mmCIF file of C-alpha atoms in Angstrom:
data_model
loop_
_atom_site.group_PDB
_atom_site.id
_atom_site.type_symbol
_atom_site.label_atom_id
_atom_site.label_comp_id
_atom_site.label_asym_id
_atom_site.label_seq_id
_atom_site.Cartn_x
_atom_site.Cartn_y
_atom_site.Cartn_z
ATOM 1 C CA MET P 1344 25.845 -1.757 -18.901
ATOM 2 C CA PHE P 1345 26.382 -4.829 -21.077
ATOM 3 C CA PRO P 1346 24.352 -4.624 -24.320
ATOM 4 C CA MET P 1347 20.808 -5.956 -24.018
ATOM 5 C CA TYR P 1348 20.841 -8.756 -26.572
ATOM 6 C CA VAL P 1349 17.454 -10.171 -27.579
ATOM 7 C CA VAL P 1350 15.953 -12.347 -30.292
ATOM 8 C CA SER P 1351 12.965 -11.206 -32.308
ATOM 9 C CA LEU P 1352 9.686 -13.022 -31.818
ATOM 10 C CA ALA P 1353 9.933 -14.381 -35.372
ATOM 11 C CA VAL P 1354 13.361 -15.911 -34.704
ATOM 12 C CA PHE P 1355 12.265 -17.339 -31.366
ATOM 13 C CA MET P 1356 9.092 -18.933 -32.722
ATOM 14 C CA GLN P 1357 11.122 -20.817 -35.339
ATOM 15 C CA MET P 1358 13.499 -22.342 -32.773
ATOM 16 C CA THR P 1359 13.414 -26.066 -32.032
ATOM 17 C CA LYS P 1360 16.479 -26.256 -29.780
ATOM 18 C CA VAL P 1361 18.228 -23.940 -27.381
ATOM 19 C CA ARG P 1362 21.409 -22.289 -28.651
ATOM 20 C CA ALA P 1363 24.013 -20.332 -26.709
ATOM 21 C CA HIS P 1364 24.582 -16.593 -26.913
ATOM 22 C CA GLN P 1365 27.822 -16.752 -28.900
ATOM 23 C CA LEU P 1366 26.338 -19.058 -31.546
ATOM 24 C CA LEU P 1367 23.258 -16.895 -32.038
ATOM 25 C CA LEU P 1368 25.456 -13.806 -32.183
ATOM 26 C CA ASP P 1369 27.656 -15.358 -34.879
ATOM 27 C CA GLU P 1370 24.548 -16.315 -36.850
ATOM 28 C CA GLY P 1371 23.247 -12.755 -36.718
ATOM 29 C CA LYS P 1372 20.119 -13.754 -34.810
ATOM 30 C CA LEU P 1373 20.702 -11.445 -31.847
ATOM 31 C CA VAL P 1374 19.970 -7.730 -31.878
ATOM 32 C CA THR P 1375 20.727 -5.031 -29.330
ATOM 33 C CA PHE P 1376 17.422 -3.835 -27.931
ATOM 34 C CA VAL P 1377 16.381 -0.201 -27.551
ATOM 35 C CA ARG P 1378 12.876 0.931 -26.618
ATOM 36 C CA SER P 1379 12.161 2.469 -30.013
ATOM 37 C CA MET P 1380 12.285 -1.035 -31.542
ATOM 38 C CA GLY P 1381 9.124 -2.227 -29.789
ATOM 39 C CA ARG P 1382 8.451 -4.257 -26.661
ATOM 40 C CA ALA P 1383 10.584 -6.845 -24.913
ATOM 41 C CA ILE P 1384 9.779 -9.847 -22.723
ATOM 42 C CA PHE P 1385 12.131 -10.770 -19.876
ATOM 43 C CA VAL P 1386 11.992 -14.530 -19.274
ATOM 44 C CA SER P 1387 12.834 -15.735 -15.769
ATOM 45 C CA HIS P 1388 13.159 -19.513 -15.509
ATOM 46 C CA GLN P 1389 14.833 -22.431 -13.792
ATOM 47 C CA TRP P 1390 17.301 -24.524 -15.766
ATOM 48 C CA VAL P 1391 15.959 -27.957 -16.764
ATOM 49 C CA GLY P 1392 19.454 -29.454 -17.059
ATOM 50 C CA SER P 1393 22.760 -29.069 -15.244
ATOM 51 C CA THR P 1394 24.718 -27.930 -18.303
ATOM 52 C CA SER P 1395 21.887 -26.797 -20.575
ATOM 53 C CA PRO P 1396 18.912 -24.619 -19.660
ATOM 54 C CA ASP P 1397 16.488 -26.698 -21.726
ATOM 55 C CA PRO P 1398 18.056 -29.850 -23.234
ATOM 56 C CA ASP P 1399 14.827 -31.101 -24.838
ATOM 57 C CA PHE P 1400 13.398 -27.647 -25.576
ATOM 58 C CA SER P 1401 10.379 -28.670 -23.487
ATOM 59 C CA GLN P 1402 10.326 -25.499 -21.385
ATOM 60 C CA LEU P 1403 10.700 -23.023 -24.231
ATOM 61 C CA GLN P 1404 8.130 -24.911 -26.277
ATOM 62 C CA VAL P 1405 5.601 -24.062 -23.555
ATOM 63 C CA LEU P 1406 6.490 -20.385 -23.980
ATOM 64 C CA GLN P 1407 6.105 -20.618 -27.766
ATOM 65 C CA GLU P 1408 2.679 -22.228 -27.494
ATOM 66 C CA ALA P 1409 1.563 -19.822 -24.769
ATOM 67 C CA LEU P 1410 2.516 -16.813 -26.894
ATOM 68 C CA ARG P 1411 0.676 -18.260 -29.892
ATOM 69 C CA ASN P 1412 -2.422 -18.745 -27.762
ATOM 70 C CA VAL P 1413 -2.322 -15.220 -26.344
ATOM 71 C CA MET P 1414 -1.596 -13.473 -29.633
ATOM 72 C CA SER P 1415 -4.353 -15.382 -31.429
ATOM 73 C CA GLY P 1416 -6.856 -14.422 -28.753
ATOM 74 C CA LYS P 1417 -7.401 -18.046 -27.777
ATOM 75 C CA VAL P 1418 -6.150 -17.429 -24.240
ATOM 76 C CA PHE P 1419 -6.291 -14.381 -21.988
ATOM 77 C CA ILE P 1420 -3.831 -13.741 -19.183
ATOM 78 C CA SER P 1421 -6.119 -13.649 -16.177
ATOM 79 C CA ASP P 1422 -5.886 -11.888 -12.841
ATOM 80 C CA ASN P 1423 -4.780 -13.814 -9.793
ATOM 81 C CA LEU P 1424 -7.371 -14.627 -7.135
ATOM 82 C CA ILE P 1425 -6.137 -11.934 -4.755
ATOM 83 C CA SER P 1426 -6.550 -9.189 -7.357
ATOM 84 C CA LYS P 1427 -9.968 -10.506 -8.334
ATOM 85 C CA SER P 1428 -11.145 -10.510 -4.724
ATOM 86 C CA ARG P 1429 -10.142 -6.854 -4.442
ATOM 87 C CA GLY P 1430 -11.983 -5.902 -7.610
ATOM 88 C CA GLU P 1431 -8.772 -5.069 -9.471
ATOM 89 C CA SER P 1432 -8.381 -5.884 -13.158
ATOM 90 C CA THR P 1433 -5.060 -6.318 -14.943
ATOM 91 C CA THR P 1434 -6.078 -8.845 -17.594
ATOM 92 C CA LEU P 1435 -3.759 -8.843 -20.612
ATOM 93 C CA ALA P 1436 -4.968 -9.661 -24.107
ATOM 94 C CA ALA P 1437 -3.609 -10.108 -27.630
ATOM 95 C CA ALA P 1438 -3.159 -6.381 -28.247
ATOM 96 C CA ASP P 1439 -0.626 -6.171 -25.421
ATOM 97 C CA PHE P 1440 1.639 -8.485 -27.410
ATOM 98 C CA THR P 1441 0.818 -7.600 -31.005
ATOM 99 C CA ALA P 1442 0.617 -3.791 -30.972
ATOM 100 C CA GLU P 1443 4.386 -3.460 -31.485
ATOM 101 C CA PRO P 1444 7.270 -5.720 -32.578
ATOM 102 C CA LEU P 1445 8.137 -8.171 -29.804
ATOM 103 C CA PHE P 1446 11.554 -9.356 -28.611
ATOM 104 C CA ILE P 1447 12.679 -12.001 -26.119
ATOM 105 C CA TRP P 1448 15.367 -11.697 -23.423
ATOM 106 C CA TYR P 1449 16.438 -15.134 -22.185
ATOM 107 C CA ASP P 1450 19.636 -15.654 -20.205
ATOM 108 C CA TYR P 1451 21.190 -18.373 -22.378
ATOM 109 C CA PHE P 1452 20.505 -16.352 -25.519
ATOM 110 C CA SER P 1453 21.321 -12.948 -24.129
ATOM 111 C CA CYS P 1454 24.331 -13.492 -21.839
ATOM 112 C CA PRO P 1455 27.770 -14.905 -22.776
ATOM 113 C CA GLN P 1456 28.114 -18.621 -21.969
ATOM 114 C CA THR P 1457 31.061 -20.897 -21.287
ATOM 115 C CA LEU P 1458 31.743 -22.721 -24.533
ATOM 116 C CA GLU P 1459 34.639 -24.857 -25.694
ATOM 117 C CA GLY P 1460 37.141 -22.754 -27.609
ATOM 118 C CA SER P 1461 35.899 -19.431 -26.264
ATOM 119 C CA ASP P 1462 38.099 -16.897 -24.486
ATOM 120 C CA GLY P 1463 37.448 -17.888 -20.880
ATOM 121 C CA GLU P 1464 38.616 -14.680 -19.235
ATOM 122 C CA LEU P 1465 36.791 -12.404 -21.662
ATOM 123 C CA MET P 1466 33.668 -14.537 -21.333
ATOM 124 C CA LYS P 1467 33.746 -14.300 -17.536
ATOM 125 C CA TYR P 1468 34.190 -10.540 -17.712
ATOM 126 C CA ASP P 1469 31.318 -10.086 -20.164
ATOM 127 C CA LEU P 1470 29.101 -12.496 -18.217
ATOM 128 C CA SER P 1471 29.763 -10.551 -15.025
ATOM 129 C CA ARG P 1472 28.795 -7.314 -16.794
ATOM 130 C CA ALA P 1473 25.636 -8.928 -18.145
ATOM 131 C CA ILE P 1474 24.619 -10.204 -14.705
ATOM 132 C CA GLU P 1475 25.149 -6.768 -13.190
ATOM 133 C CA SER P 1476 22.979 -5.357 -15.983
ATOM 134 C CA ILE P 1477 19.991 -7.638 -15.302
ATOM 135 C CA PRO P 1478 18.090 -4.975 -13.301
ATOM 136 C CA GLY P 1479 18.497 -2.654 -16.282
ATOM 137 C CA TYR P 1480 17.188 -5.322 -18.641
ATOM 138 C CA VAL P 1481 14.164 -5.876 -16.399
ATOM 139 C CA GLU P 1482 13.523 -2.129 -16.442
ATOM 140 C CA MET P 1483 13.622 -2.091 -20.255
ATOM 141 C CA CYS P 1484 11.051 -4.863 -20.652
ATOM 142 C CA ASP P 1485 7.326 -4.232 -20.953
ATOM 143 C CA HIS P 1486 6.613 -7.805 -19.921
ATOM 144 C CA PHE P 1487 8.205 -9.962 -17.209
ATOM 145 C CA VAL P 1488 7.445 -13.661 -17.606
ATOM 146 C CA ILE P 1489 8.007 -16.354 -15.002
ATOM 147 C CA LEU P 1490 8.265 -19.492 -17.130
ATOM 148 C CA ALA P 1491 7.567 -22.343 -14.719
ATOM 149 C CA PRO P 1492 5.785 -25.324 -16.312
ATOM 150 C CA THR P 1493 5.791 -28.672 -14.523
ATOM 151 C CA LEU P 1494 8.773 -30.611 -15.885
ATOM 152 C CA LYS P 1495 11.300 -33.170 -14.678
ATOM 153 C CA HIS P 1496 14.925 -32.065 -14.313
ATOM 154 C CA VAL P 1497 16.785 -34.159 -16.893
ATOM 155 C CA ASP P 1498 19.819 -34.823 -14.676
ATOM 156 C CA GLN P 1499 18.484 -34.742 -11.126
ATOM 157 C CA GLY P 1500 15.128 -36.355 -11.811
ATOM 158 C CA SER P 1501 13.366 -33.901 -9.493
ATOM 159 C CA MET P 1502 10.090 -32.257 -10.461
ATOM 160 C CA MET P 1503 10.196 -28.595 -11.407
ATOM 161 C CA SER P 1504 7.330 -26.120 -11.171
ATOM 162 C CA PHE P 1505 6.553 -22.611 -9.987
ATOM 163 C CA ARG P 1506 7.227 -23.859 -6.468
ATOM 164 C CA SER P 1507 10.789 -24.944 -7.288
ATOM 165 C CA TRP P 1508 11.370 -21.754 -9.317
ATOM 166 C CA ASN P 1509 10.277 -19.772 -6.275
ATOM 167 C CA LYS P 1510 13.009 -21.358 -4.146
ATOM 168 C CA ARG P 1511 15.871 -20.233 -6.387
ATOM 169 C CA GLY P 1512 17.800 -17.214 -5.119
ATOM 170 C CA TRP P 1513 18.541 -15.781 -8.562
ATOM 171 C CA CYS P 1514 14.914 -16.240 -9.650
ATOM 172 C CA ARG P 1515 13.794 -14.347 -6.554
ATOM 173 C CA ALA P 1516 16.332 -11.637 -7.340
ATOM 174 C CA GLU P 1517 14.923 -11.185 -10.849
ATOM 175 C CA ARG P 1518 11.399 -10.935 -9.475
ATOM 176 C CA THR P 1519 12.474 -8.427 -6.824
ATOM 177 C CA ALA P 1520 14.167 -6.370 -9.537
ATOM 178 C CA ARG P 1521 10.785 -6.222 -11.256
ATOM 179 C CA LEU P 1522 9.015 -5.184 -8.052
ATOM 180 C CA LEU P 1523 11.541 -2.381 -7.584
ATOM 181 C CA SER P 1524 11.336 -1.225 -11.198
ATOM 182 C CA THR P 1525 10.522 2.444 -11.635
ATOM 183 C CA VAL P 1526 8.656 1.722 -14.886
ATOM 184 C CA SER P 1527 6.489 -1.394 -14.585
ATOM 185 C CA THR P 1528 6.053 -4.011 -11.860
ATOM 186 C CA SER P 1529 3.630 -6.346 -13.669
ATOM 187 C CA MET P 1530 4.582 -10.026 -13.863
ATOM 188 C CA ILE P 1531 3.087 -13.012 -15.683
ATOM 189 C CA VAL P 1532 3.350 -16.632 -14.548
ATOM 190 C CA ILE P 1533 3.196 -19.264 -17.309
ATOM 191 C CA GLU P 1534 2.626 -22.811 -16.040
ATOM 192 C CA SER P 1535 1.270 -24.301 -19.275
ATOM 193 C CA PRO P 1536 0.342 -23.107 -22.783
ATOM 194 C CA THR P 1537 -3.158 -22.314 -21.499
ATOM 195 C CA ARG P 1538 -2.474 -21.426 -17.879
ATOM 196 C CA LEU P 1539 -1.183 -17.861 -17.709
ATOM 197 C CA GLU P 1540 -1.811 -15.578 -14.768
ATOM 198 C CA VAL P 1541 -0.784 -12.152 -13.539
ATOM 199 C CA SER P 1542 1.538 -12.685 -10.570
ATOM 200 C CA VAL P 1543 0.829 -11.516 -7.029
ATOM 201 C CA PRO P 1544 3.376 -8.760 -6.190
ATOM 202 C CA LEU P 1545 3.184 -9.640 -2.491
ATOM 203 C CA GLU P 1546 4.804 -13.006 -3.245
ATOM 204 C CA THR P 1547 8.060 -11.097 -3.586
ATOM 205 C CA LEU P 1548 7.776 -9.925 0.016
ATOM 206 C CA TRP P 1549 6.841 -13.383 1.244
ATOM 207 C CA CYS P 1550 9.952 -14.873 -0.359
ATOM 208 C CA PRO P 1551 13.020 -12.669 0.308
ATOM 209 C CA VAL P 1552 15.985 -13.086 -2.017
ATOM 210 C CA GLY P 1553 18.392 -13.818 0.836
ATOM 211 C CA LEU P 1554 16.371 -16.852 1.942
ATOM 212 C CA GLY P 1555 16.445 -18.390 -1.535
ATOM 213 C CA ASP P 1556 18.760 -21.202 -2.644
ATOM 214 C CA PHE P 1557 22.087 -20.179 -4.183
ATOM 215 C CA THR P 1558 24.381 -22.738 -5.799
ATOM 216 C CA VAL P 1559 27.289 -20.377 -5.065
ATOM 217 C CA ASN P 1560 26.821 -18.842 -1.630
ATOM 218 C CA ALA P 1561 29.129 -15.949 -2.518
ATOM 219 C CA ASP P 1562 26.478 -14.800 -4.995
ATOM 220 C CA LYS P 1563 24.451 -13.503 -2.050
ATOM 221 C CA LYS P 1564 26.823 -10.569 -1.671
ATOM 222 C CA LYS P 1565 26.647 -9.783 -5.389
ATOM 223 C CA VAL P 1566 22.854 -9.990 -5.337
ATOM 224 C CA GLY P 1567 22.689 -7.957 -2.138
ATOM 225 C CA HIS P 1568 24.630 -5.141 -3.774
ATOM 226 C CA LEU P 1569 22.238 -5.148 -6.751
ATOM 227 C CA MET P 1570 19.160 -5.199 -4.492
ATOM 228 C CA LYS P 1571 20.443 -2.261 -2.464
ATOM 229 C CA LEU P 1572 21.097 -0.192 -5.594
ATOM 230 C CA LEU P 1573 17.629 -1.011 -6.913
ATOM 231 C CA LEU P 1574 15.987 -0.065 -3.638
ATOM 232 C CA ALA P 1575 17.906 3.217 -3.444
ATOM 233 C CA ASN P 1576 16.879 4.089 -7.016
ATOM 234 C CA LYS P 1577 13.264 3.174 -6.265
ATOM 235 C CA LEU P 1578 13.209 5.386 -3.164
ATOM 236 C CA GLN P 1579 14.656 8.340 -5.054
ATOM 237 C CA ALA P 1580 12.144 7.852 -7.877
ATOM 238 C CA ILE P 1581 9.239 7.822 -5.414
ATOM 239 C CA LEU P 1582 10.563 10.912 -3.637
ATOM 240 C CA ALA P 1583 10.688 12.721 -6.969
ATOM 241 C CA THR P 1584 6.926 12.178 -7.321
ATOM 242 C CA GLY P 1585 6.212 13.537 -3.841
ATOM 243 C CA LYS P 1586 4.384 10.360 -2.787
ATOM 244 C CA PHE P 1587 5.717 10.217 0.758
ATOM 245 C CA HIS P 1588 3.308 7.499 1.861
ATOM 246 C CA ASP P 1589 4.662 5.145 -0.835
ATOM 247 C CA TYR P 1590 8.201 6.216 0.045
ATOM 248 C CA ARG P 1591 7.732 5.332 3.714
ATOM 249 C CA ILE P 1592 6.294 1.934 2.874
ATOM 250 C CA SER P 1593 9.185 1.094 0.537
ATOM 251 C CA LEU P 1594 11.790 2.430 2.966
ATOM 252 C CA ASN P 1595 10.516 0.258 5.789
ATOM 253 C CA LEU P 1596 10.138 -2.848 3.631
ATOM 254 C CA GLN P 1597 13.877 -3.074 3.104
ATOM 255 C CA SER P 1598 14.365 -5.138 6.263
ATOM 256 C CA ASN P 1599 12.327 -7.790 4.454
ATOM 257 C CA LEU P 1600 13.678 -7.255 0.934
ATOM 258 C CA LEU P 1601 17.303 -7.379 2.131
ATOM 259 C CA LYS P 1602 16.739 -10.089 4.739
ATOM 260 C CA ASN P 1603 19.652 -12.518 5.113
ATOM 261 C CA LEU P 1604 21.766 -10.643 2.554
ATOM 262 C CA PRO P 1605 25.260 -9.532 3.677
ATOM 263 C CA ILE P 1606 24.555 -5.881 2.951
ATOM 264 C CA PRO P 1607 23.605 -2.921 5.172
ATOM 265 C CA PRO P 1608 20.244 -1.217 4.588
ATOM 266 C CA VAL P 1609 19.787 1.908 2.517
ATOM 267 C CA ALA P 1610 20.390 4.914 4.759
ATOM 268 C CA ASP P 1611 20.368 8.701 4.462
ATOM 269 C CA THR P 1612 17.922 8.761 1.553
ATOM 270 C CA LEU P 1613 16.870 12.207 2.712
ATOM 271 C CA PRO P 1614 19.473 14.941 3.328
ATOM 272 C CA SER P 1615 21.576 14.219 6.390
ATOM 273 C CA LEU P 1616 20.064 14.938 9.768
ATOM 274 C CA GLN P 1617 23.117 16.846 10.967
ATOM 275 C CA LYS P 1618 22.873 19.165 7.971
ATOM 276 C CA ASP P 1619 19.175 19.704 8.633
ATOM 277 C CA ASN P 1620 19.826 20.422 12.283
ATOM 278 C CA ASN P 1621 22.479 22.992 11.383
ATOM 279 C CA ASN P 1622 20.095 24.628 8.926
ATOM 280 C CA ASN P 1623 17.339 24.648 11.500
ATOM 281 C CA ASN P 1624 19.672 26.231 14.038
ATOM 282 C CA ASN P 1625 20.683 28.930 11.571
ATOM 283 C CA ASN P 1626 17.078 29.606 10.633
ATOM 284 C CA SER P 1627 16.007 29.746 14.235
ATOM 285 C CA ASN P 1628 18.223 32.776 14.806
ATOM 286 C CA ASN P 1629 15.887 34.690 12.533
ATOM 287 C CA ASN P 1630 12.696 33.524 14.261
ATOM 288 C CA ASN P 1631 10.876 35.076 17.173
ATOM 289 C CA ASP P 1632 11.650 33.420 20.513
ATOM 290 C CA ASN P 1633 7.960 33.288 21.371
ATOM 291 C CA ASN P 1634 7.190 31.318 18.188
ATOM 292 C CA ASN P 1635 9.917 28.852 19.092
ATOM 293 C CA ALA P 1636 8.398 28.379 22.505
ATOM 294 C CA ASN P 1637 4.914 27.823 21.095
ATOM 295 C CA ASN P 1638 6.097 25.223 18.588
ATOM 296 C CA ASN P 1639 8.507 23.463 20.910
ATOM 297 C CA SER P 1640 6.095 20.672 21.826
ATOM 298 C CA ASP P 1641 5.616 19.661 18.184
ATOM 299 C CA LEU P 1642 9.244 19.626 17.090
ATOM 300 C CA VAL P 1643 11.407 16.531 17.178
ATOM 301 C CA PRO P 1644 13.364 16.794 20.460
ATOM 302 C CA ARG P 1645 17.042 17.658 20.134
ATOM 303 C CA GLU P 1646 19.609 14.867 20.262
ATOM 304 C CA ASP P 1647 20.411 15.580 23.902
ATOM 305 C CA GLU P 1648 16.757 15.150 24.825
ATOM 306 C CA GLN P 1649 15.880 11.948 22.982
ATOM 307 C CA SER P 1650 17.503 8.988 21.359
ATOM 308 C CA ALA P 1651 19.383 9.873 18.190
ATOM 309 C CA THR P 1652 18.072 6.643 16.691
ATOM 310 C CA VAL P 1653 14.463 7.738 17.070
ATOM 311 C CA GLN P 1654 15.279 11.179 15.729
ATOM 312 C CA GLN P 1655 17.001 9.681 12.697
ATOM 313 C CA PHE P 1656 14.068 7.322 12.088
ATOM 314 C CA LEU P 1657 11.586 10.189 12.083
ATOM 315 C CA HIS P 1658 13.827 12.240 9.822
ATOM 316 C CA GLN P 1659 14.368 9.483 7.242
ATOM 317 C CA ASN P 1660 10.624 8.912 7.157
ATOM 318 C CA GLY P 1661 10.043 12.567 6.368
ATOM 319 C CA PHE P 1662 8.560 13.577 9.711
ATOM 320 C CA THR P 1663 9.506 16.640 11.733
ATOM 321 C CA SER P 1664 7.263 15.864 14.684
ATOM 322 C CA ILE P 1665 6.288 12.797 16.653
ATOM 323 C CA HIS P 1666 2.688 14.014 16.347
ATOM 324 C CA GLU P 1667 2.665 14.115 12.544
ATOM 325 C CA ARG P 1668 0.455 11.826 10.459
ATOM 326 C CA ASP P 1669 0.570 11.341 6.719
ATOM 327 C CA GLU P 1670 -2.384 10.985 4.372
ATOM 328 C CA GLY P 1671 -2.375 7.232 4.999
ATOM 329 C CA GLY P 1672 -2.862 7.726 8.733
#
């Protein structure tokens, strides 16, 4: 994993222009984040310029003002309408951002950038490592911020907002990484210094990564590999808790999460079916024939009696019988 470089809140709040990773590193303004240092914010955003993420510092200024408002208690981060309608409350207040030292992860600060005079090959290698480490960075952050104020792209002249952010493939990938986090899945959308809202997790499912816009189409394969690893880790983490209902939901959502990505789905999360069948056959030698006969109607039919595909589906979903129901029905 490439080091998780961040800037402290104090350093960030003093900024008036965006500066690249290498420059901040040379100036000693970047630190390598570990959890014992405090809390970190992962900032997901759309670039405002073609060669600079924020040429006029207009986007990051919104983040600065929003953080000031939240930490002073002037603004609360409210629930989205869907959560409110369900009676759920995830409102965030000043204490969530002031209880511990705060640090900012922002791609242009935290990942190596192409600069004149830099070692191109080394930069590309380090940048590749940093990109592959993004899911790990997301996992390390207490807060995930979608910074999407309404601005005009300085080169293209097009309007940018949460809607345009939501179309970007890499932005969708970052959000999906948060959804698949084994630590925290909360997300905050910042559209202005006073408009901050907890994101709707279901938006991730409505907008699959593979259907997002990628400037480099080959990135889909790279992203697909990352998404598959994240999903596999999430499934294993859920299994470790024994929450089979949550496991089954996540397992069967992968057709949506991995939609249009050139990557096969996660398979064989549970021990292989062939191994289980062999174990069952060995164990059956020690069982009474009458018991086998009595239970025969409830067991998954053998491969020669029913489609292997159906049998594998039941197995991977943790069922041993077509008549089984879990606690969710």
